[in-house]
Tab-separated table of C-alpha atoms in Angstrom:
chain	number	residue	atom	x	y	z
O	1012	MET	CA	42.864	117.863	66.906
O	1013	THR	CA	40.086	116.131	66.843
O	1014	THR	CA	41.191	113.155	65.782
O	1015	VAL	CA	43.794	113.157	68.402
O	1016	ALA	CA	41.032	113.572	70.774
O	1017	SER	CA	38.705	110.560	69.387
O	1018	THR	CA	41.503	108.141	69.806
O	1019	PRO	CA	41.848	107.012	73.095
O	1020	ALA	CA	45.350	105.297	72.607
O	1021	ALA	CA	46.783	108.928	71.091
O	1022	ALA	CA	44.636	110.892	73.311
O	1023	GLU	CA	46.466	110.891	76.752
O	1024	GLY	CA	49.115	113.482	76.435
O	1025	MET	CA	46.319	115.845	75.827
O	1026	ARG	CA	43.888	115.023	78.423
O	1027	VAL	CA	46.890	115.519	80.828
O	1028	MET	CA	48.460	118.525	79.511
O	1029	THR	CA	45.110	120.619	79.467
O	1030	GLU	CA	45.619	120.242	83.508
O	1031	ARG	CA	48.488	122.533	83.749
O	1032	ALA	CA	46.397	124.657	80.847
O	1033	ALA	CA	46.994	128.321	82.829
O	1034	ASP	CA	51.017	127.434	82.938
O	1035	PHE	CA	50.383	128.550	78.240
O	1036	GLU	CA	49.929	131.637	76.648
O	1037	HIS	CA	46.527	129.717	75.402
O	1038	PRO	CA	44.849	126.625	75.602
O	1039	LEU	CA	45.683	125.226	72.017
O	1040	ALA	CA	49.513	125.647	72.852
O	1041	ALA	CA	48.755	123.235	75.857
O	1042	GLN	CA	46.857	120.791	73.899
O	1043	LEU	CA	49.226	120.762	71.132
O	1044	THR	CA	52.081	120.362	73.328
O	1045	GLY	CA	50.311	117.130	74.786
O	1046	ILE	CA	50.370	115.543	71.504
O	1047	ALA	CA	54.069	116.806	70.855
O	1048	LEU	CA	55.048	114.783	73.940
O	1049	ASP	CA	52.707	111.979	73.960
O	1050	PRO	CA	54.728	109.509	71.131
O	1051	ALA	CA	51.161	108.065	69.933
O	1052	GLY	CA	49.709	111.154	69.643
O	1053	ARG	CA	52.299	112.644	67.549
O	1054	GLU	CA	52.727	109.618	65.134
O	1055	LEU	CA	48.786	110.344	64.888
O	1056	ALA	CA	49.106	113.835	64.136
O	1057	ASP	CA	52.022	113.458	61.334
O	1058	ARG	CA	49.901	110.902	59.912
O	1059	PHE	CA	46.806	113.236	59.421
O	1060	LEU	CA	48.777	115.961	58.462
O	1061	ASP	CA	50.271	113.744	55.620
O	1062	THR	CA	47.033	112.411	54.838
O	1063	TYR	CA	45.347	115.661	54.755
O	1064	TRP	CA	48.053	117.348	52.505
O	1065	SER	CA	47.930	114.862	50.471
O	1066	ASP	CA	44.053	114.457	49.209
O	1067	ASP	CA	43.800	115.103	45.282
O	1068	GLN	CA	40.195	116.631	45.386
O	1069	ARG	CA	41.409	119.340	48.713
O	1070	GLN	CA	44.132	119.968	46.361
O	1071	ARG	CA	42.377	120.447	42.997
O	1072	ASP	CA	39.848	122.652	45.055
O	1073	ILE	CA	42.979	124.824	46.941
O	1074	LEU	CA	44.173	125.788	43.315
O	1075	ALA	CA	40.932	126.289	41.921
O	1076	ALA	CA	40.119	128.888	44.237
O	1077	ALA	CA	43.478	130.445	44.159
O	1078	ASP	CA	43.044	134.124	42.880
O	1079	ASP	CA	44.907	136.565	41.466
O	1080	ASP	CA	44.895	138.489	45.637
O	1081	ARG	CA	46.609	134.924	47.008
O	1082	GLU	CA	49.883	135.667	48.116
O	1083	VAL	CA	52.095	132.338	47.021
O	1084	ILE	CA	55.030	130.735	48.827
O	1085	ILE	CA	57.052	128.271	47.198
O	1086	GLY	CA	58.737	126.177	49.693
O	1087	SER	CA	57.004	124.420	53.018
O	1088	GLY	CA	60.305	124.756	55.332
O	1089	TYR	CA	61.238	126.888	58.286
O	1090	HIS	CA	60.602	130.764	56.165
O	1091	ALA	CA	57.652	129.423	54.891
O	1092	ALA	CA	56.029	128.598	57.894
O	1093	VAL	CA	57.256	131.769	59.677
O	1094	TYR	CA	56.259	134.028	56.663
O	1095	ALA	CA	52.477	132.342	56.830
O	1096	ALA	CA	52.276	132.714	60.798
O	1097	THR	CA	53.634	136.000	60.856
O	1098	ARG	CA	51.239	137.297	57.690
O	1099	VAL	CA	48.069	135.329	59.242
O	1100	ARG	CA	48.779	137.265	62.550
O	1101	ALA	CA	49.084	140.416	61.157
O	1102	GLY	CA	45.281	140.434	59.803
O	1103	HIS	CA	46.363	139.582	56.092
O	1104	ARG	CA	44.785	136.065	54.159
O	1105	ARG	CA	46.298	132.454	54.449
O	1106	PRO	CA	49.196	131.813	51.840
O	1107	LEU	CA	49.466	128.953	49.678
O	1108	VAL	CA	51.986	126.872	49.964
O	1109	LEU	CA	53.475	125.019	46.919
O	1110	GLU	CA	56.060	122.243	47.981
O	1111	ARG	CA	57.548	120.247	45.251
O	1112	ASP	CA	58.076	116.997	47.494
O	1113	ARG	CA	55.879	114.683	48.737
O	1114	ARG	CA	56.236	115.637	52.613
O	1115	VAL	CA	56.030	119.024	54.009
O	1116	GLY	CA	58.189	120.674	56.301
O	1117	GLY	CA	61.047	121.097	54.270
O	1118	THR	CA	64.893	119.952	54.984
O	1119	PHE	CA	63.900	119.340	58.916
O	1120	ALA	CA	60.670	116.902	57.540
O	1121	MET	CA	63.087	114.769	54.887
O	1122	THR	CA	62.453	111.893	57.514
O	1123	THR	CA	59.525	110.664	59.785
O	1124	ARG	CA	62.093	109.633	62.517
O	1125	PRO	CA	64.893	111.827	64.163
O	1126	VAL	CA	68.126	111.228	62.224
O	1127	PHE	CA	69.955	114.655	63.444
O	1128	TYR	CA	69.762	117.169	65.888
O	1129	LEU	CA	69.723	121.043	65.852
O	1130	ASN	CA	72.690	123.254	66.240
O	1131	SER	CA	71.248	125.455	68.901
O	1132	ARG	CA	70.202	124.294	72.317
O	1133	ASN	CA	66.724	123.657	73.499
O	1134	ARG	CA	65.354	125.988	75.865
O	1135	PRO	CA	62.475	128.152	76.285
O	1136	GLY	CA	62.813	132.160	75.582
O	1137	GLY	CA	61.550	134.252	72.208
O	1138	PRO	CA	63.630	135.320	69.459
O	1139	GLY	CA	67.242	136.419	69.650
O	1140	LEU	CA	70.630	136.702	68.780
O	1141	ALA	CA	73.551	133.949	69.826
O	1142	GLY	CA	74.681	134.876	72.869
O	1143	ASP	CA	71.012	137.030	73.908
O	1144	LEU	CA	70.231	136.110	77.473
O	1145	GLY	CA	66.939	134.140	77.508
O	1146	ALA	CA	67.238	133.832	73.738
O	1147	ASN	CA	65.307	130.792	71.913
O	1148	LEU	CA	67.843	130.281	69.018
O	1149	ASN	CA	64.802	127.499	67.527
O	1150	PHE	CA	62.615	130.206	67.910
O	1151	LEU	CA	59.802	130.008	64.954
O	1152	PRO	CA	57.790	133.538	64.934
O	1153	GLY	CA	54.312	133.103	65.322
O	1154	ALA	CA	54.021	129.367	65.394
O	1155	PRO	CA	51.355	127.935	68.052
O	1156	ILE	CA	54.005	125.909	69.630
O	1157	GLN	CA	58.011	126.093	69.844
O	1158	ALA	CA	60.563	123.320	69.780
O	1159	ALA	CA	61.435	123.896	73.390
O	1160	ASN	CA	57.344	122.486	73.712
O	1161	VAL	CA	58.340	119.112	71.938
O	1162	SER	CA	61.205	117.573	74.324
O	1163	THR	CA	63.649	118.352	76.786
O	1164	ALA	CA	66.588	116.931	74.940
O	1165	GLU	CA	69.830	119.259	75.058
O	1166	TYR	CA	69.176	119.467	71.580
O	1167	PRO	CA	66.062	119.140	69.677
O	1168	THR	CA	66.021	117.032	66.668
O	1169	ASN	CA	64.958	117.533	63.291
O	1170	THR	CA	61.558	115.498	63.433
O	1171	ASP	CA	60.769	118.194	66.555
O	1172	MET	CA	61.596	120.951	64.689
O	1173	ALA	CA	59.696	119.491	61.702
O	1174	PHE	CA	56.421	119.437	63.811
O	1175	VAL	CA	56.544	122.689	64.578
O	1176	ILE	CA	57.225	123.992	61.472
O	1177	ARG	CA	54.271	121.345	59.993
O	1178	LEU	CA	52.003	122.498	62.877
O	1179	ALA	CA	52.454	126.353	62.049
O	1180	LEU	CA	51.556	125.548	58.258
O	1181	ALA	CA	48.254	123.589	58.765
O	1182	GLN	CA	47.395	126.746	61.058
O	1183	TYR	CA	48.420	129.378	58.849
O	1184	ALA	CA	48.478	128.620	54.738
O	1185	ASP	CA	46.873	126.412	52.686
O	1186	VAL	CA	49.538	123.734	51.743
O	1187	VAL	CA	49.674	121.665	48.414
O	1188	PRO	CA	52.553	118.974	48.158
O	1189	ASN	CA	53.999	117.834	44.855
O	1190	ALA	CA	53.083	120.978	43.540
O	1191	LYS	CA	56.410	121.989	41.649
O	1192	VAL	CA	56.862	125.266	39.983
O	1193	THR	CA	58.723	124.866	36.862
O	1194	ALA	CA	58.043	128.664	35.406
O	1195	VAL	CA	57.418	132.481	36.794
O	1196	GLY	CA	56.333	134.503	33.860
O	1197	GLU	CA	56.842	138.287	33.550
O	1198	TYR	CA	54.691	140.888	35.805
O	1199	ASP	CA	52.202	142.654	33.834
O	1200	GLY	CA	51.714	145.612	36.240
O	1201	GLU	CA	48.886	143.690	37.953
O	1202	ARG	CA	49.896	139.565	38.426
O	1203	MET	CA	52.282	137.067	36.728
O	1204	ASP	CA	52.007	133.538	36.193
O	1205	LEU	CA	53.122	130.349	38.178
O	1206	ASP	CA	53.137	127.366	36.115
O	1207	ILE	CA	53.143	124.029	38.493
O	1208	ASP	CA	53.738	120.401	37.290
O	1209	GLY	CA	50.615	118.911	36.672
O	1210	HIS	CA	48.531	121.812	38.017
O	1211	ARG	CA	46.652	124.646	36.601
O	1212	THR	CA	48.706	128.130	35.559
O	1213	LEU	CA	48.452	130.380	38.886
O	1214	SER	CA	48.231	134.206	38.452
O	1215	PRO	CA	49.320	135.482	42.093
O	1216	ARG	CA	50.644	139.246	42.382
O	1217	ARG	CA	52.832	138.304	44.915
O	1218	VAL	CA	55.117	135.221	45.652
O	1219	ILE	CA	57.481	134.685	48.372
O	1220	ASP	CA	60.509	132.269	47.315
O	1221	ALA	CA	60.920	130.420	50.402
O	1222	ARG	CA	63.266	127.316	48.754
O	1223	GLY	CA	65.923	126.662	51.337
O	1224	LEU	CA	69.487	125.756	51.362
O	1225	GLY	CA	68.394	124.240	47.659
O	1226	ASP	CA	69.676	121.009	45.942
O	1227	PRO	CA	72.671	118.761	46.864
O	1228	ASP	CA	75.450	119.973	45.141
O	1229	GLY	CA	76.728	116.605	44.129
O	1230	GLU	CA	73.355	114.715	43.390
O	1231	ASN	CA	74.787	114.399	39.975
O	1232	VAL	CA	77.668	112.141	41.467
O	1233	ALA	CA	75.397	110.159	43.404
O	1234	ASN	CA	74.363	106.541	43.047
O	1235	GLY	CA	71.835	106.160	45.508
O	1236	THR	CA	73.583	102.986	46.688
O	1237	THR	CA	77.765	103.057	47.473
O	1238	ILE	CA	77.536	106.906	46.825
O	1239	VAL	CA	74.395	109.326	48.513
O	1240	THR	CA	74.125	112.851	49.016
O	1241	PHE	CA	73.291	113.836	52.298
O	1242	GLY	CA	69.420	113.556	52.362
O	1243	GLN	CA	69.806	110.095	50.987
O	1244	PHE	CA	72.061	109.043	53.875
O	1245	MET	CA	69.398	110.832	56.219
O	1246	GLN	CA	66.566	108.657	54.375
O	1247	ARG	CA	69.198	105.713	55.068
O	1248	MET	CA	69.237	106.605	58.800
O	1249	ALA	CA	65.582	106.608	59.288
O	1250	GLY	CA	65.176	102.985	57.342
O	1251	ILE	CA	66.196	99.244	58.845
O	1252	TRP	CA	69.647	98.235	59.885
O	1253	PRO	CA	71.249	101.927	58.329
O	1254	LEU	CA	74.740	100.609	58.835
O	1255	ARG	CA	74.712	96.977	57.904
O	1256	ASP	CA	77.355	95.809	55.519
O	1257	LEU	CA	79.289	99.290	56.211
O	1258	ARG	CA	82.647	98.766	57.424
O	1259	ARG	CA	84.703	101.357	55.354
O	1260	VAL	CA	82.695	104.729	55.202
O	1261	ALA	CA	84.235	108.388	53.580
O	1262	VAL	CA	82.192	111.442	54.134
O	1263	LEU	CA	83.219	115.008	51.709
O	1264	GLY	CA	82.445	117.815	53.250
O	1265	GLY	CA	83.555	119.668	56.577
O	1266	GLY	CA	79.940	121.378	57.098
O	1267	ASP	CA	77.070	120.768	59.311
O	1268	SER	CA	75.624	118.323	56.947
O	1269	GLY	CA	79.040	116.616	57.134
O	1270	LYS	CA	79.511	117.261	60.744
O	1271	CYS	CA	76.133	115.221	61.183
O	1272	ALA	CA	76.651	112.530	58.523
O	1273	VAL	CA	79.682	111.833	60.932
O	1274	GLU	CA	77.657	111.620	63.769
O	1275	SER	CA	75.482	109.273	63.017
O	1276	LEU	CA	78.024	106.709	61.952
O	1277	LEU	CA	79.910	106.942	65.230
O	1278	GLY	CA	76.603	106.437	67.122
O	1279	ILE	CA	76.265	109.956	68.630
O	1280	ALA	CA	72.776	110.986	66.580
O	1281	PRO	CA	69.537	109.832	67.320
O	1282	GLN	CA	69.253	106.506	68.058
O	1283	PRO	CA	68.322	104.449	64.660
O	1284	PHE	CA	65.714	102.381	64.270
O	1285	MET	CA	66.375	98.576	64.757
O	1286	ALA	CA	70.614	99.540	65.012
O	1287	ALA	CA	72.983	98.062	67.414
O	1288	ALA	CA	76.515	98.282	68.162
O	1289	ALA	CA	76.590	94.270	68.199
O	1290	LEU	CA	74.986	94.124	65.097
O	1291	ASP	CA	76.428	96.800	62.779
O	1292	ARG	CA	79.194	99.089	63.499
O	1293	VAL	CA	81.593	101.029	61.098
O	1294	ASP	CA	85.421	100.402	61.831
O	1295	ARG	CA	86.599	103.260	59.432
O	1296	ILE	CA	85.393	106.338	58.825
O	1297	ASP	CA	87.677	108.966	56.290
O	1298	TRP	CA	86.223	112.235	56.410
O	1299	TYR	CA	87.735	114.593	53.914
O	1300	ALA	CA	87.318	118.188	54.732
O	1301	GLU	CA	89.611	121.199	54.158
O	1302	GLN	CA	89.149	123.168	57.246
O	1303	LEU	CA	88.303	121.039	60.027
O	1304	PRO	CA	90.873	120.200	62.784
O	1305	THR	CA	92.648	116.694	62.487
O	1306	SER	CA	93.367	116.113	66.318
O	1307	CYS	CA	91.385	115.785	69.169
O	1308	GLY	CA	93.010	118.559	71.361
O	1309	ASP	CA	92.739	120.991	68.413
O	1310	TRP	CA	89.386	120.109	67.992
O	1311	GLN	CA	88.140	120.337	71.381
O	1312	ARG	CA	89.759	124.037	71.145
O	1313	ASP	CA	88.147	125.269	67.442
O	1314	ILE	CA	84.812	123.200	67.024
O	1315	ARG	CA	81.610	124.649	69.401
O	1316	GLY	CA	80.187	122.787	71.481
O	1317	ARG	CA	77.368	121.300	69.816
O	1318	TYR	CA	80.040	118.740	68.149
O	1319	GLN	CA	82.499	118.545	70.743
O	1320	ALA	CA	81.584	115.007	70.558
O	1321	ILE	CA	82.971	113.907	67.279
O	1322	GLY	CA	86.375	115.246	68.615
O	1323	ARG	CA	87.126	112.262	70.837
O	1324	HIS	CA	86.984	109.948	68.131
O	1325	LEU	CA	89.960	111.578	66.733
O	1326	ARG	CA	92.140	109.420	68.778
O	1327	ALA	CA	92.838	105.963	69.303
O	1328	ASP	CA	91.132	104.359	72.019
O	1329	ARG	CA	92.795	101.872	74.569
O	1330	SER	CA	93.330	98.810	71.746
O	1331	GLY	CA	95.463	101.413	69.605
O	1332	VAL	CA	91.939	101.828	67.065
O	1333	GLN	CA	91.018	105.169	65.721
O	1334	ARG	CA	88.013	104.734	63.895
O	1335	LEU	CA	87.433	108.272	62.744
O	1336	THR	CA	90.816	110.297	60.435
O	1337	VAL	CA	90.024	113.446	59.271
O	1338	LEU	CA	91.815	114.072	55.673
O	1339	PRO	CA	92.251	118.030	55.059
O	1340	ARG	CA	91.951	118.103	51.153
O	1341	ARG	CA	89.286	118.015	48.514
O	1342	ALA	CA	88.367	114.166	47.062
O	1343	GLN	CA	87.123	113.202	43.771
O	1344	VAL	CA	85.087	110.051	44.202
O	1345	VAL	CA	84.889	107.200	41.349
O	1346	ASP	CA	82.179	104.942	40.995
O	1347	LEU	CA	83.090	101.037	41.079
O	1348	PRO	CA	80.488	98.208	40.615
O	1349	GLY	CA	79.922	97.569	44.358
O	1350	MET	CA	81.927	100.125	46.203
O	1351	ALA	CA	83.317	103.695	45.586
O	1352	LEU	CA	86.665	104.685	45.291
O	1353	ILE	CA	89.013	107.405	46.245
O	1354	ASP	CA	92.878	108.110	46.090
O	1355	GLY	CA	92.839	104.044	45.174
O	1356	ARG	CA	91.182	103.494	48.755
O	1357	GLY	CA	87.898	101.417	48.273
O	1358	TYR	CA	84.981	102.225	50.837
O	1359	ASP	CA	81.776	100.431	50.815
O	1360	LEU	CA	79.847	104.124	51.162
O	1361	VAL	CA	80.729	107.501	50.379
O	1362	VAL	CA	78.241	110.354	51.739
O	1363	LEU	CA	78.533	113.597	49.837
O	1364	CYS	CA	78.322	116.954	52.016
O	1365	THR	CA	79.783	119.577	49.287
O	1366	GLY	CA	77.217	122.069	49.488
O	1367	ALA	CA	74.115	122.773	47.458
O	1368	LYS	CA	72.877	124.406	44.715
O	1369	GLU	CA	70.140	126.733	43.666
O	1370	PRO	CA	66.912	124.940	41.813
O	1371	PHE	CA	66.102	125.895	38.271
O	1372	ILE	CA	62.958	127.704	38.219
O	1373	GLN	CA	62.442	129.555	34.553
O	1374	GLY	CA	61.786	133.050	34.885
O	1375	LEU	CA	63.677	133.432	38.127
O	1376	GLY	CA	67.278	134.075	37.875
O	1377	ASP	CA	70.055	134.490	40.517
O	1378	ILE	CA	70.502	136.977	43.442
O	1379	SER	CA	72.263	139.332	40.612
O	1380	GLY	CA	68.678	139.965	39.289
O	1381	CYS	CA	67.651	141.090	42.786
O	1382	MET	CA	67.692	144.272	44.961
O	1383	LEU	CA	67.813	144.335	48.722
O	1384	LYS	CA	64.951	144.769	50.503
O	1385	ILE	CA	65.164	147.044	53.616
O	1386	VAL	CA	62.628	147.521	56.506
O	1387	SER	CA	63.158	150.162	58.866
O	1388	GLY	CA	64.503	148.978	62.434
O	1389	ALA	CA	65.287	145.450	60.993
O	1390	GLY	CA	67.963	146.293	58.222
O	1391	ILE	CA	68.106	144.355	55.007
O	1392	VAL	CA	65.347	141.010	55.335
O	1393	ALA	CA	65.342	139.663	52.037
O	1394	ARG	CA	65.779	140.166	47.905
O	1395	GLU	CA	63.301	141.132	45.907
O	1396	TYR	CA	63.133	141.262	42.068
O	1397	TYR	CA	63.845	144.330	39.915
O	1398	ASP	CA	61.016	143.008	37.120
O	1399	ARG	CA	58.382	141.161	39.411
O	1400	PRO	CA	57.259	141.421	42.638
O	1401	VAL	CA	59.032	137.891	43.998
O	1402	PHE	CA	61.070	137.672	47.355
O	1403	ARG	CA	63.358	135.621	48.088
O	1404	VAL	CA	63.632	134.921	51.806
O	1405	GLY	CA	65.808	132.503	54.288
O	1406	PRO	CA	68.803	130.891	52.908
O	1407	HIS	CA	67.311	131.402	49.684
O	1408	ALA	CA	67.991	135.107	49.622
O	1409	GLN	CA	71.417	134.548	50.465
O	1410	LEU	CA	71.932	137.823	53.001
O	1411	PRO	CA	74.684	139.591	53.772
O	1412	PHE	CA	75.908	140.198	57.469
O	1413	SER	CA	75.004	143.261	58.798
O	1414	PRO	CA	77.546	145.426	60.881
O	1415	GLN	CA	76.128	144.651	64.055
O	1416	GLU	CA	76.386	141.002	63.180
O	1417	TYR	CA	80.412	141.646	62.511
O	1418	ASP	CA	80.274	143.552	65.591
O	1419	GLU	CA	78.939	140.861	68.032
O	1420	GLY	CA	80.804	137.976	66.662
O	1421	ILE	CA	77.844	136.319	64.339
O	1422	ALA	CA	79.813	136.690	61.136
O	1423	GLU	CA	82.881	135.033	62.432
O	1424	LEU	CA	81.054	131.526	61.792
O	1425	PRO	CA	80.134	131.112	58.185
O	1426	GLY	CA	77.424	128.611	59.262
O	1427	ASN	CA	75.718	131.503	60.821
O	1428	ALA	CA	74.495	133.376	57.286
O	1429	VAL	CA	71.836	130.730	57.157
O	1430	ALA	CA	71.103	130.254	60.841
O	1431	MET	CA	67.323	130.709	61.770
O	1432	PHE	CA	68.056	132.575	64.814
O	1433	ARG	CA	69.743	135.303	62.278
O	1434	LEU	CA	66.861	134.632	59.255
O	1435	GLY	CA	63.744	133.872	61.231
O	1436	SER	CA	63.338	137.265	62.283
O	1437	LYS	CA	63.762	139.139	59.106
O	1438	THR	CA	61.328	136.976	56.957
O	1439	ALA	CA	58.515	137.837	60.206
O	1440	ALA	CA	59.708	141.938	59.402
O	1441	LEU	CA	58.947	141.414	55.692
O	1442	ALA	CA	55.564	139.498	56.360
O	1443	ALA	CA	54.421	141.999	58.877
O	1444	THR	CA	55.494	145.027	56.640
O	1445	LEU	CA	54.421	144.402	53.186
O	1446	PRO	CA	51.120	145.971	51.832
O	1447	SER	CA	48.138	143.638	51.419
O	1448	ALA	CA	48.964	141.469	48.011
O	1449	SER	CA	44.726	142.733	47.037
O	1450	ARG	CA	44.596	145.405	44.218
O	1451	ASN	CA	41.769	146.755	46.765
């Protein structure tokens, strides 16, 4: 905050918000909210965090000082932030967070500009389940500020949530980016070796595996130009003229990532940088998705409110032109020079939103090698490997729905299996109840 406060062009939001400090739980929340709401302050804070975390000497010092009593978190997304914040607030040491990518913050931080909206509405409140009165479904337990502090939009953007995550990690963890864990050794009853590409081997007593949804399932098919993964497409949308020269586009997959990709193509996602309908407009979008409604009426009846705007494009306009068509079948894409082919149709771009696969780390198998971790009063909160103290949390844990979640209808939407409102409190419960990793 010193950097922001000492930069007049970026400090206005923080200064103004201190006048309402009494409306916040503590002065820090007021200052951070002011930074978040001031574009100049927020941009400076984000750049400062990137520079701070990427400093080579700082990274070497942190890794050199990492003793075996230090908990290590693999991944730097939402659940890494939840665990770190809850753990420190419960009186334990700051964990060490290892992020394999250059930028800290997980999926929400894949871009520096907003490119997609979150699923749950932006509102104040504490943790809770869908349908709970006054619940904030984007709540990050223990964070200094919440997504509701960052904007008044109906739905927060990915960068809103990323900023909240990054602030929490800055306060409650020591973070090392560009640190890819390649292997986890056998547990000898005291510790286990953690091999990190390009860095020294660590020997922690406990590891929290918070790798999120995983890697794109179609990355072996994508060529980065005419065939792209969801992440690559979002990177494109964050750049200059993202829809230039795109007339016919196909999207494969009907999950949330597929819906966000279609929103971007239709112009109902966050406004891209340097893009205008007069310059660039996609004429036709073919959406290959097996279980989605194909008509406007069916869409408005069956799909939740967050994505209702898409349904309006499933009918012809006054000129008789329908830009969006849902094709309820699977598709195979063929890579041709300068274009992609599906069922004989040529496309300028194909976006693969076909799910995720688990990244490989030697020594860590799939969930078949884990037992369910149960916390009294919270139910199943994580998975723990049978042969070593490694805990899978968040979407990576693939936790089953509870009887209560079936009774309350949460299990009716498959996407809720990985929802923050469902899993965030579980990760927090694990962090609050695990004993110290120290041998003492």
